[in-house]
Amino acid sequence: MAKRTAKKAPLLSADRVRTGWQGPAGTLIRLARSQDAGAADALLATSGDGVQFLPELRAAIEDGSAASTMLAGLDGLKAYRRAASVAFTSQPMTEALTTVCLTLVATDDQDRTIGALSATAPGTLIDMAMKNGFSPDRAMALSLFVGKVHGLAVAEHARGQGIAAVLLKRTWQVYQQLGYYVVYGSYEADRDLGAFYSRRGWAVHAPGESFSLDPIALPFRLGAGADQCMFTRWRPHR
């Protein structure tokens, strides 16, 4: 019998991420737009203490520059590196990093934001790298290889329909295409979200447990407080 080979998902384009995909229960999953910023920010605040947009990121979503480097990179990794080089050398660090932050929303049939996932540059990792002797430029470059799920939330009336799972899936799809090595995040341990992430291919760590960055040759670990659980997903070996 001939061996079946898994079909590769079609490559994403910037237009596809902007216009979005049909999601569960008549939703649309797409890149956050200016008019989504307030509702998405309010939703993210329900996902944990201090989980909201940084002011620079909210401003970038509102002016349309958020994720601009990532969208350019969907044309190929060379395009990603070029776009990052321009962004990182022409703007202050906090503004440049918003171009590698991805916020997707789920909207209902009246275009109301009922779900949001914000994935950001790994600020803690960048700070740790600089403390370990990395130059600012080299530390910022880590945001082209490591991403962080900052927050994921769905409005209470829309839960249980698979919206969060699709937001997570599409986010991972973008990071995969851009060649990221690992994406990570954390949640409050008492929220009992381990099964949600593990069913979707993420490794869930025990409360307070850190994880090694040896696969990308970084001499330190990332972790969270004793009341937090980390979740990680590494790019498959090719």
PDB file of C-alpha atoms in Angstrom:
ATOM      1  CA  MET A   1       0.000   0.000   0.000  1.00  0.00           C
ATOM      2  CA  ALA A   2       1.339   3.424  -0.913  1.00  0.00           C
ATOM      3  CA  LYS A   3       2.306   5.542   2.032  1.00  0.00           C
ATOM      4  CA  ARG A   4       0.205   8.649   2.481  1.00  0.00           C
ATOM      5  CA  THR A   5       1.967  11.932   3.039  1.00  0.00           C
ATOM      6  CA  ALA A   6       0.413  14.706   5.069  1.00  0.00           C
ATOM      7  CA  LYS A   7      -0.650  17.711   3.058  1.00  0.00           C
ATOM      8  CA  LYS A   8       1.110  20.916   3.929  1.00  0.00           C
ATOM      9  CA  ALA A   9      -1.075  23.860   4.885  1.00  0.00           C
ATOM     10  CA  PRO A  10      -1.062  26.533   2.181  1.00  0.00           C
ATOM     11  CA  LEU A  11       1.221  29.441   2.871  1.00  0.00           C
ATOM     12  CA  LEU A  12      -0.359  32.490   4.416  1.00  0.00           C
ATOM     13  CA  SER A  13      -0.264  35.935   2.878  1.00  0.00           C
ATOM     14  CA  ALA A  14      -0.540  39.305   4.576  1.00  0.00           C
ATOM     15  CA  ASP A  15      -3.928  39.787   2.903  1.00  0.00           C
ATOM     16  CA  ARG A  16      -5.183  36.489   4.304  1.00  0.00           C
ATOM     17  CA  VAL A  17      -4.204  37.443   7.852  1.00  0.00           C
ATOM     18  CA  ARG A  18      -5.819  40.864   7.451  1.00  0.00           C
ATOM     19  CA  THR A  19      -9.084  39.619   5.929  1.00  0.00           C
ATOM     20  CA  GLY A  20      -9.177  36.496   8.064  1.00  0.00           C
ATOM     21  CA  TRP A  21     -10.693  33.018   8.117  1.00  0.00           C
ATOM     22  CA  GLN A  22     -14.147  31.737   8.926  1.00  0.00           C
ATOM     23  CA  GLY A  23     -14.173  30.528  12.508  1.00  0.00           C
ATOM     24  CA  PRO A  24     -16.570  28.594  14.738  1.00  0.00           C
ATOM     25  CA  ALA A  25     -20.174  29.699  15.226  1.00  0.00           C
ATOM     26  CA  GLY A  26     -20.139  32.206  12.375  1.00  0.00           C
ATOM     27  CA  THR A  27     -17.102  34.109  13.629  1.00  0.00           C
ATOM     28  CA  LEU A  28     -14.295  35.643  11.611  1.00  0.00           C
ATOM     29  CA  ILE A  29     -10.710  35.254  12.829  1.00  0.00           C
ATOM     30  CA  ARG A  30      -8.523  38.126  11.584  1.00  0.00           C
ATOM     31  CA  LEU A  31      -5.836  40.639  12.394  1.00  0.00           C
ATOM     32  CA  ALA A  32      -6.948  43.239  14.918  1.00  0.00           C
ATOM     33  CA  ARG A  33      -7.923  46.581  13.420  1.00  0.00           C
ATOM     34  CA  SER A  34      -8.113  50.037  14.935  1.00  0.00           C
ATOM     35  CA  GLN A  35     -11.761  49.652  15.912  1.00  0.00           C
ATOM     36  CA  ASP A  36     -11.012  46.390  17.762  1.00  0.00           C
ATOM     37  CA  ALA A  37      -8.406  47.804  20.129  1.00  0.00           C
ATOM     38  CA  GLY A  38     -10.682  48.850  22.989  1.00  0.00           C
ATOM     39  CA  ALA A  39     -12.780  45.676  23.068  1.00  0.00           C
ATOM     40  CA  ALA A  40      -9.726  43.421  22.661  1.00  0.00           C
ATOM     41  CA  ASP A  41      -7.937  45.233  25.487  1.00  0.00           C
ATOM     42  CA  ALA A  42     -10.948  44.793  27.767  1.00  0.00           C
ATOM     43  CA  LEU A  43     -11.195  41.081  26.911  1.00  0.00           C
ATOM     44  CA  LEU A  44      -7.513  40.449  27.553  1.00  0.00           C
ATOM     45  CA  ALA A  45      -7.861  42.021  31.000  1.00  0.00           C
ATOM     46  CA  THR A  46     -10.156  39.100  31.924  1.00  0.00           C
ATOM     47  CA  SER A  47      -7.432  36.536  31.197  1.00  0.00           C
ATOM     48  CA  GLY A  48      -5.170  37.389  34.123  1.00  0.00           C
ATOM     49  CA  ASP A  49      -3.764  40.100  36.339  1.00  0.00           C
ATOM     50  CA  GLY A  50      -1.999  42.776  34.333  1.00  0.00           C
ATOM     51  CA  VAL A  51      -2.820  41.229  30.972  1.00  0.00           C
ATOM     52  CA  GLN A  52      -3.568  44.206  28.752  1.00  0.00           C
ATOM     53  CA  PHE A  53      -1.928  45.936  25.820  1.00  0.00           C
ATOM     54  CA  LEU A  54       1.123  48.008  26.509  1.00  0.00           C
ATOM     55  CA  PRO A  55       0.323  51.606  25.469  1.00  0.00           C
ATOM     56  CA  GLU A  56       2.764  51.394  22.543  1.00  0.00           C
ATOM     57  CA  LEU A  57       1.091  48.250  21.214  1.00  0.00           C
ATOM     58  CA  ARG A  58      -2.413  49.640  21.539  1.00  0.00           C
ATOM     59  CA  ALA A  59      -1.297  52.775  19.665  1.00  0.00           C
ATOM     60  CA  ALA A  60       0.265  50.597  16.945  1.00  0.00           C
ATOM     61  CA  ILE A  61      -2.950  48.594  16.544  1.00  0.00           C
ATOM     62  CA  GLU A  62      -4.890  51.825  16.268  1.00  0.00           C
ATOM     63  CA  ASP A  63      -2.577  53.293  13.615  1.00  0.00           C
ATOM     64  CA  GLY A  64      -2.208  50.025  11.684  1.00  0.00           C
ATOM     65  CA  SER A  65       1.526  49.502  12.207  1.00  0.00           C
ATOM     66  CA  ALA A  66       1.288  46.573  14.635  1.00  0.00           C
ATOM     67  CA  ALA A  67       2.586  43.283  13.150  1.00  0.00           C
ATOM     68  CA  SER A  68       3.815  45.127  10.035  1.00  0.00           C
ATOM     69  CA  THR A  69       7.200  43.386  10.070  1.00  0.00           C
ATOM     70  CA  MET A  70       5.524  39.995  10.522  1.00  0.00           C
ATOM     71  CA  LEU A  71       3.126  40.615   7.648  1.00  0.00           C
ATOM     72  CA  ALA A  72       6.029  41.588   5.393  1.00  0.00           C
ATOM     73  CA  GLY A  73       7.784  38.399   6.435  1.00  0.00           C
ATOM     74  CA  LEU A  74       4.993  36.195   5.107  1.00  0.00           C
ATOM     75  CA  ASP A  75       6.512  36.828   1.666  1.00  0.00           C
ATOM     76  CA  GLY A  76       9.610  34.927   2.798  1.00  0.00           C
ATOM     77  CA  LEU A  77      12.249  34.892   5.509  1.00  0.00           C
ATOM     78  CA  LYS A  78      14.533  37.245   3.597  1.00  0.00           C
ATOM     79  CA  ALA A  79      11.682  39.747   3.461  1.00  0.00           C
ATOM     80  CA  TYR A  80      11.194  39.274   7.213  1.00  0.00           C
ATOM     81  CA  ARG A  81      14.821  40.001   8.002  1.00  0.00           C
ATOM     82  CA  ARG A  82      14.817  43.068   5.729  1.00  0.00           C
ATOM     83  CA  ALA A  83      11.639  44.471   7.278  1.00  0.00           C
ATOM     84  CA  ALA A  84      12.981  43.847  10.775  1.00  0.00           C
ATOM     85  CA  SER A  85      16.250  45.579   9.939  1.00  0.00           C
ATOM     86  CA  VAL A  86      14.375  48.683   8.809  1.00  0.00           C
ATOM     87  CA  ALA A  87      12.027  48.696  11.805  1.00  0.00           C
ATOM     88  CA  PHE A  88      14.731  48.028  14.389  1.00  0.00           C
ATOM     89  CA  THR A  89      17.094  50.713  13.112  1.00  0.00           C
ATOM     90  CA  SER A  90      14.572  53.471  12.431  1.00  0.00           C
ATOM     91  CA  GLN A  91      12.447  53.455  15.604  1.00  0.00           C
ATOM     92  CA  PRO A  92      12.866  53.358  19.383  1.00  0.00           C
ATOM     93  CA  MET A  93      12.970  49.811  20.739  1.00  0.00           C
ATOM     94  CA  THR A  94       9.466  49.805  22.245  1.00  0.00           C
ATOM     95  CA  GLU A  95       7.917  51.017  18.987  1.00  0.00           C
ATOM     96  CA  ALA A  96       9.996  48.721  16.782  1.00  0.00           C
ATOM     97  CA  LEU A  97       8.953  45.680  18.810  1.00  0.00           C
ATOM     98  CA  THR A  98       5.262  46.383  18.138  1.00  0.00           C
ATOM     99  CA  THR A  99       5.945  45.463  14.498  1.00  0.00           C
ATOM    100  CA  VAL A 100       6.640  41.893  15.658  1.00  0.00           C
ATOM    101  CA  CYS A 101       3.555  41.664  17.879  1.00  0.00           C
ATOM    102  CA  LEU A 102       0.554  39.791  16.477  1.00  0.00           C
ATOM    103  CA  THR A 103      -2.984  40.388  17.743  1.00  0.00           C
ATOM    104  CA  LEU A 104      -5.791  38.319  16.256  1.00  0.00           C
ATOM    105  CA  VAL A 105      -9.450  38.803  17.087  1.00  0.00           C
ATOM    106  CA  ALA A 106     -12.634  36.811  16.631  1.00  0.00           C
ATOM    107  CA  THR A 107     -15.601  38.887  15.519  1.00  0.00           C
ATOM    108  CA  ASP A 108     -19.250  37.923  15.351  1.00  0.00           C
ATOM    109  CA  ASP A 109     -21.732  38.490  12.516  1.00  0.00           C
ATOM    110  CA  GLN A 110     -22.102  42.111  13.604  1.00  0.00           C
ATOM    111  CA  ASP A 111     -18.326  42.657  13.589  1.00  0.00           C
ATOM    112  CA  ARG A 112     -18.158  42.826  17.373  1.00  0.00           C
ATOM    113  CA  THR A 113     -14.931  41.601  18.959  1.00  0.00           C
ATOM    114  CA  ILE A 114     -15.728  38.546  21.064  1.00  0.00           C
ATOM    115  CA  GLY A 115     -12.288  36.943  21.286  1.00  0.00           C
ATOM    116  CA  ALA A 116      -8.680  38.086  21.221  1.00  0.00           C
ATOM    117  CA  LEU A 117      -5.189  36.647  21.304  1.00  0.00           C
ATOM    118  CA  SER A 118      -2.224  38.964  21.705  1.00  0.00           C
ATOM    119  CA  ALA A 119       1.228  37.533  20.982  1.00  0.00           C
ATOM    120  CA  THR A 120       4.169  39.802  21.620  1.00  0.00           C
ATOM    121  CA  ALA A 121       7.919  40.101  21.441  1.00  0.00           C
ATOM    122  CA  PRO A 122       9.531  38.263  24.391  1.00  0.00           C
ATOM    123  CA  GLY A 123      10.295  41.264  26.582  1.00  0.00           C
ATOM    124  CA  THR A 124      11.539  39.244  29.564  1.00  0.00           C
ATOM    125  CA  LEU A 125      13.855  37.245  27.327  1.00  0.00           C
ATOM    126  CA  ILE A 126      15.242  40.403  25.706  1.00  0.00           C
ATOM    127  CA  ASP A 127      15.933  41.908  29.135  1.00  0.00           C
ATOM    128  CA  MET A 128      17.625  38.709  30.322  1.00  0.00           C
ATOM    129  CA  ALA A 129      19.762  38.563  27.188  1.00  0.00           C
ATOM    130  CA  MET A 130      21.034  42.105  27.742  1.00  0.00           C
ATOM    131  CA  LYS A 131      21.804  41.309  31.380  1.00  0.00           C
ATOM    132  CA  ASN A 132      23.839  38.359  30.094  1.00  0.00           C
ATOM    133  CA  GLY A 133      25.970  40.553  27.849  1.00  0.00           C
ATOM    134  CA  PHE A 134      23.979  40.654  24.623  1.00  0.00           C
ATOM    135  CA  SER A 135      24.034  43.972  22.776  1.00  0.00           C
ATOM    136  CA  PRO A 136      20.613  45.654  22.435  1.00  0.00           C
ATOM    137  CA  ASP A 137      20.550  44.841  18.698  1.00  0.00           C
ATOM    138  CA  ARG A 138      21.368  41.178  19.274  1.00  0.00           C
ATOM    139  CA  ALA A 139      18.837  40.936  22.088  1.00  0.00           C
ATOM    140  CA  MET A 140      16.109  42.516  19.953  1.00  0.00           C
ATOM    141  CA  ALA A 141      16.857  40.023  17.194  1.00  0.00           C
ATOM    142  CA  LEU A 142      15.590  37.273  19.523  1.00  0.00           C
ATOM    143  CA  SER A 143      12.082  38.559  18.789  1.00  0.00           C
ATOM    144  CA  LEU A 144      12.481  37.091  15.279  1.00  0.00           C
ATOM    145  CA  PHE A 145      12.872  33.592  16.737  1.00  0.00           C
ATOM    146  CA  VAL A 146      10.883  33.566  20.001  1.00  0.00           C
ATOM    147  CA  GLY A 147       7.307  34.747  20.548  1.00  0.00           C
ATOM    148  CA  LYS A 148       5.141  35.091  23.622  1.00  0.00           C
ATOM    149  CA  VAL A 149       1.394  34.556  24.017  1.00  0.00           C
ATOM    150  CA  HIS A 150       0.633  37.559  26.191  1.00  0.00           C
ATOM    151  CA  GLY A 151      -3.081  36.905  26.579  1.00  0.00           C
ATOM    152  CA  LEU A 152      -5.983  34.872  25.192  1.00  0.00           C
ATOM    153  CA  ALA A 153      -9.610  35.540  26.053  1.00  0.00           C
ATOM    154  CA  VAL A 154     -13.130  34.951  24.753  1.00  0.00           C
ATOM    155  CA  ALA A 155     -16.252  36.793  25.869  1.00  0.00           C
ATOM    156  CA  GLU A 156     -18.202  34.782  28.428  1.00  0.00           C
ATOM    157  CA  HIS A 157     -21.301  34.389  26.237  1.00  0.00           C
ATOM    158  CA  ALA A 158     -19.187  32.972  23.357  1.00  0.00           C
ATOM    159  CA  ARG A 159     -17.161  30.377  25.257  1.00  0.00           C
ATOM    160  CA  GLY A 160     -17.359  26.656  24.615  1.00  0.00           C
ATOM    161  CA  GLN A 161     -17.515  26.989  20.821  1.00  0.00           C
ATOM    162  CA  GLY A 162     -13.844  26.481  19.977  1.00  0.00           C
ATOM    163  CA  ILE A 163     -13.025  30.142  19.349  1.00  0.00           C
ATOM    164  CA  ALA A 164      -9.977  30.201  21.640  1.00  0.00           C
ATOM    165  CA  ALA A 165      -8.614  27.048  20.005  1.00  0.00           C
ATOM    166  CA  VAL A 166      -8.830  28.576  16.525  1.00  0.00           C
ATOM    167  CA  LEU A 167      -7.221  31.837  17.654  1.00  0.00           C
ATOM    168  CA  LEU A 168      -4.340  29.766  19.055  1.00  0.00           C
ATOM    169  CA  LYS A 169      -4.110  27.631  15.903  1.00  0.00           C
ATOM    170  CA  ARG A 170      -3.938  30.606  13.544  1.00  0.00           C
ATOM    171  CA  THR A 171      -1.377  32.363  15.719  1.00  0.00           C
ATOM    172  CA  TRP A 172       0.851  29.287  15.686  1.00  0.00           C
ATOM    173  CA  GLN A 173       0.434  29.018  11.916  1.00  0.00           C
ATOM    174  CA  VAL A 174       1.810  32.543  11.446  1.00  0.00           C
ATOM    175  CA  TYR A 175       4.769  31.900  13.753  1.00  0.00           C
ATOM    176  CA  GLN A 176       5.528  28.601  12.018  1.00  0.00           C
ATOM    177  CA  GLN A 177       5.640  30.237   8.610  1.00  0.00           C
ATOM    178  CA  LEU A 178       7.971  32.930   9.927  1.00  0.00           C
ATOM    179  CA  GLY A 179      10.405  30.301  11.167  1.00  0.00           C
ATOM    180  CA  TYR A 180      10.118  30.878  14.911  1.00  0.00           C
ATOM    181  CA  TYR A 181      11.816  28.326  17.128  1.00  0.00           C
ATOM    182  CA  VAL A 182       9.492  28.555  20.123  1.00  0.00           C
ATOM    183  CA  VAL A 183       6.389  30.345  21.341  1.00  0.00           C
ATOM    184  CA  TYR A 184       5.581  30.414  25.045  1.00  0.00           C
ATOM    185  CA  GLY A 185       3.140  31.900  27.513  1.00  0.00           C
ATOM    186  CA  SER A 186       1.834  31.493  31.035  1.00  0.00           C
ATOM    187  CA  TYR A 187      -1.436  31.388  32.922  1.00  0.00           C
ATOM    188  CA  GLU A 188      -2.486  31.494  36.550  1.00  0.00           C
ATOM    189  CA  ALA A 189      -2.295  27.956  37.918  1.00  0.00           C
ATOM    190  CA  ASP A 190      -5.727  28.117  39.529  1.00  0.00           C
ATOM    191  CA  ARG A 191      -7.351  28.664  36.114  1.00  0.00           C
ATOM    192  CA  ASP A 192      -6.770  24.981  35.234  1.00  0.00           C
ATOM    193  CA  LEU A 193      -6.001  25.554  31.542  1.00  0.00           C
ATOM    194  CA  GLY A 194      -3.446  22.770  31.172  1.00  0.00           C
ATOM    195  CA  ALA A 195      -5.738  20.390  29.287  1.00  0.00           C
ATOM    196  CA  PHE A 196      -6.734  23.143  26.828  1.00  0.00           C
ATOM    197  CA  TYR A 197      -3.129  23.797  25.805  1.00  0.00           C
ATOM    198  CA  SER A 198      -1.892  20.198  25.901  1.00  0.00           C
ATOM    199  CA  ARG A 199      -4.721  19.006  23.616  1.00  0.00           C
ATOM    200  CA  ARG A 200      -3.521  21.524  21.056  1.00  0.00           C
ATOM    201  CA  GLY A 201       0.088  20.414  20.987  1.00  0.00           C
ATOM    202  CA  TRP A 202       1.616  22.648  23.651  1.00  0.00           C
ATOM    203  CA  ALA A 203       3.777  21.407  26.516  1.00  0.00           C
ATOM    204  CA  VAL A 204       2.407  22.518  29.885  1.00  0.00           C
ATOM    205  CA  HIS A 205       4.837  23.007  32.761  1.00  0.00           C
ATOM    206  CA  ALA A 206       4.141  22.598  36.463  1.00  0.00           C
ATOM    207  CA  PRO A 207       3.469  25.708  38.566  1.00  0.00           C
ATOM    208  CA  GLY A 208       6.666  27.686  38.992  1.00  0.00           C
ATOM    209  CA  GLU A 209       8.630  25.440  36.605  1.00  0.00           C
ATOM    210  CA  SER A 210      10.976  27.123  34.134  1.00  0.00           C
ATOM    211  CA  PHE A 211      12.014  25.805  30.738  1.00  0.00           C
ATOM    212  CA  SER A 212      15.409  25.529  29.101  1.00  0.00           C
ATOM    213  CA  LEU A 213      16.523  27.574  26.103  1.00  0.00           C
ATOM    214  CA  ASP A 214      19.357  25.163  25.283  1.00  0.00           C
ATOM    215  CA  PRO A 215      17.872  24.339  21.849  1.00  0.00           C
ATOM    216  CA  ILE A 216      18.571  27.936  20.776  1.00  0.00           C
ATOM    217  CA  ALA A 217      21.895  28.123  22.636  1.00  0.00           C
ATOM    218  CA  LEU A 218      20.835  30.654  25.257  1.00  0.00           C
ATOM    219  CA  PRO A 219      22.506  30.154  28.662  1.00  0.00           C
ATOM    220  CA  PHE A 220      19.476  30.803  30.847  1.00  0.00           C
ATOM    221  CA  ARG A 221      15.937  29.610  31.465  1.00  0.00           C
ATOM    222  CA  LEU A 222      12.515  31.246  31.280  1.00  0.00           C
ATOM    223  CA  GLY A 223       9.991  30.780  34.025  1.00  0.00           C
ATOM    224  CA  ALA A 224       7.138  32.332  35.945  1.00  0.00           C
ATOM    225  CA  GLY A 225       6.094  32.684  39.568  1.00  0.00           C
ATOM    226  CA  ALA A 226       5.047  29.787  41.758  1.00  0.00           C
ATOM    227  CA  ASP A 227       1.398  30.558  40.996  1.00  0.00           C
ATOM    228  CA  GLN A 228       1.934  30.492  37.211  1.00  0.00           C
ATOM    229  CA  CYS A 229       2.163  27.661  34.687  1.00  0.00           C
ATOM    230  CA  MET A 230       4.233  28.080  31.541  1.00  0.00           C
ATOM    231  CA  PHE A 231       3.199  26.551  28.226  1.00  0.00           C
ATOM    232  CA  THR A 232       5.542  26.127  25.279  1.00  0.00           C
ATOM    233  CA  ARG A 233       5.572  24.937  21.711  1.00  0.00           C
ATOM    234  CA  TRP A 234       8.777  24.348  19.779  1.00  0.00           C
ATOM    235  CA  ARG A 235       9.095  24.188  16.030  1.00  0.00           C
ATOM    236  CA  PRO A 236       9.277  20.546  14.904  1.00  0.00           C
ATOM    237  CA  HIS A 237      12.668  19.256  13.773  1.00  0.00           C
ATOM    238  CA  ARG A 238      12.968  19.276  10.004  1.00  0.00           C
TER     239      ARG A 238
END
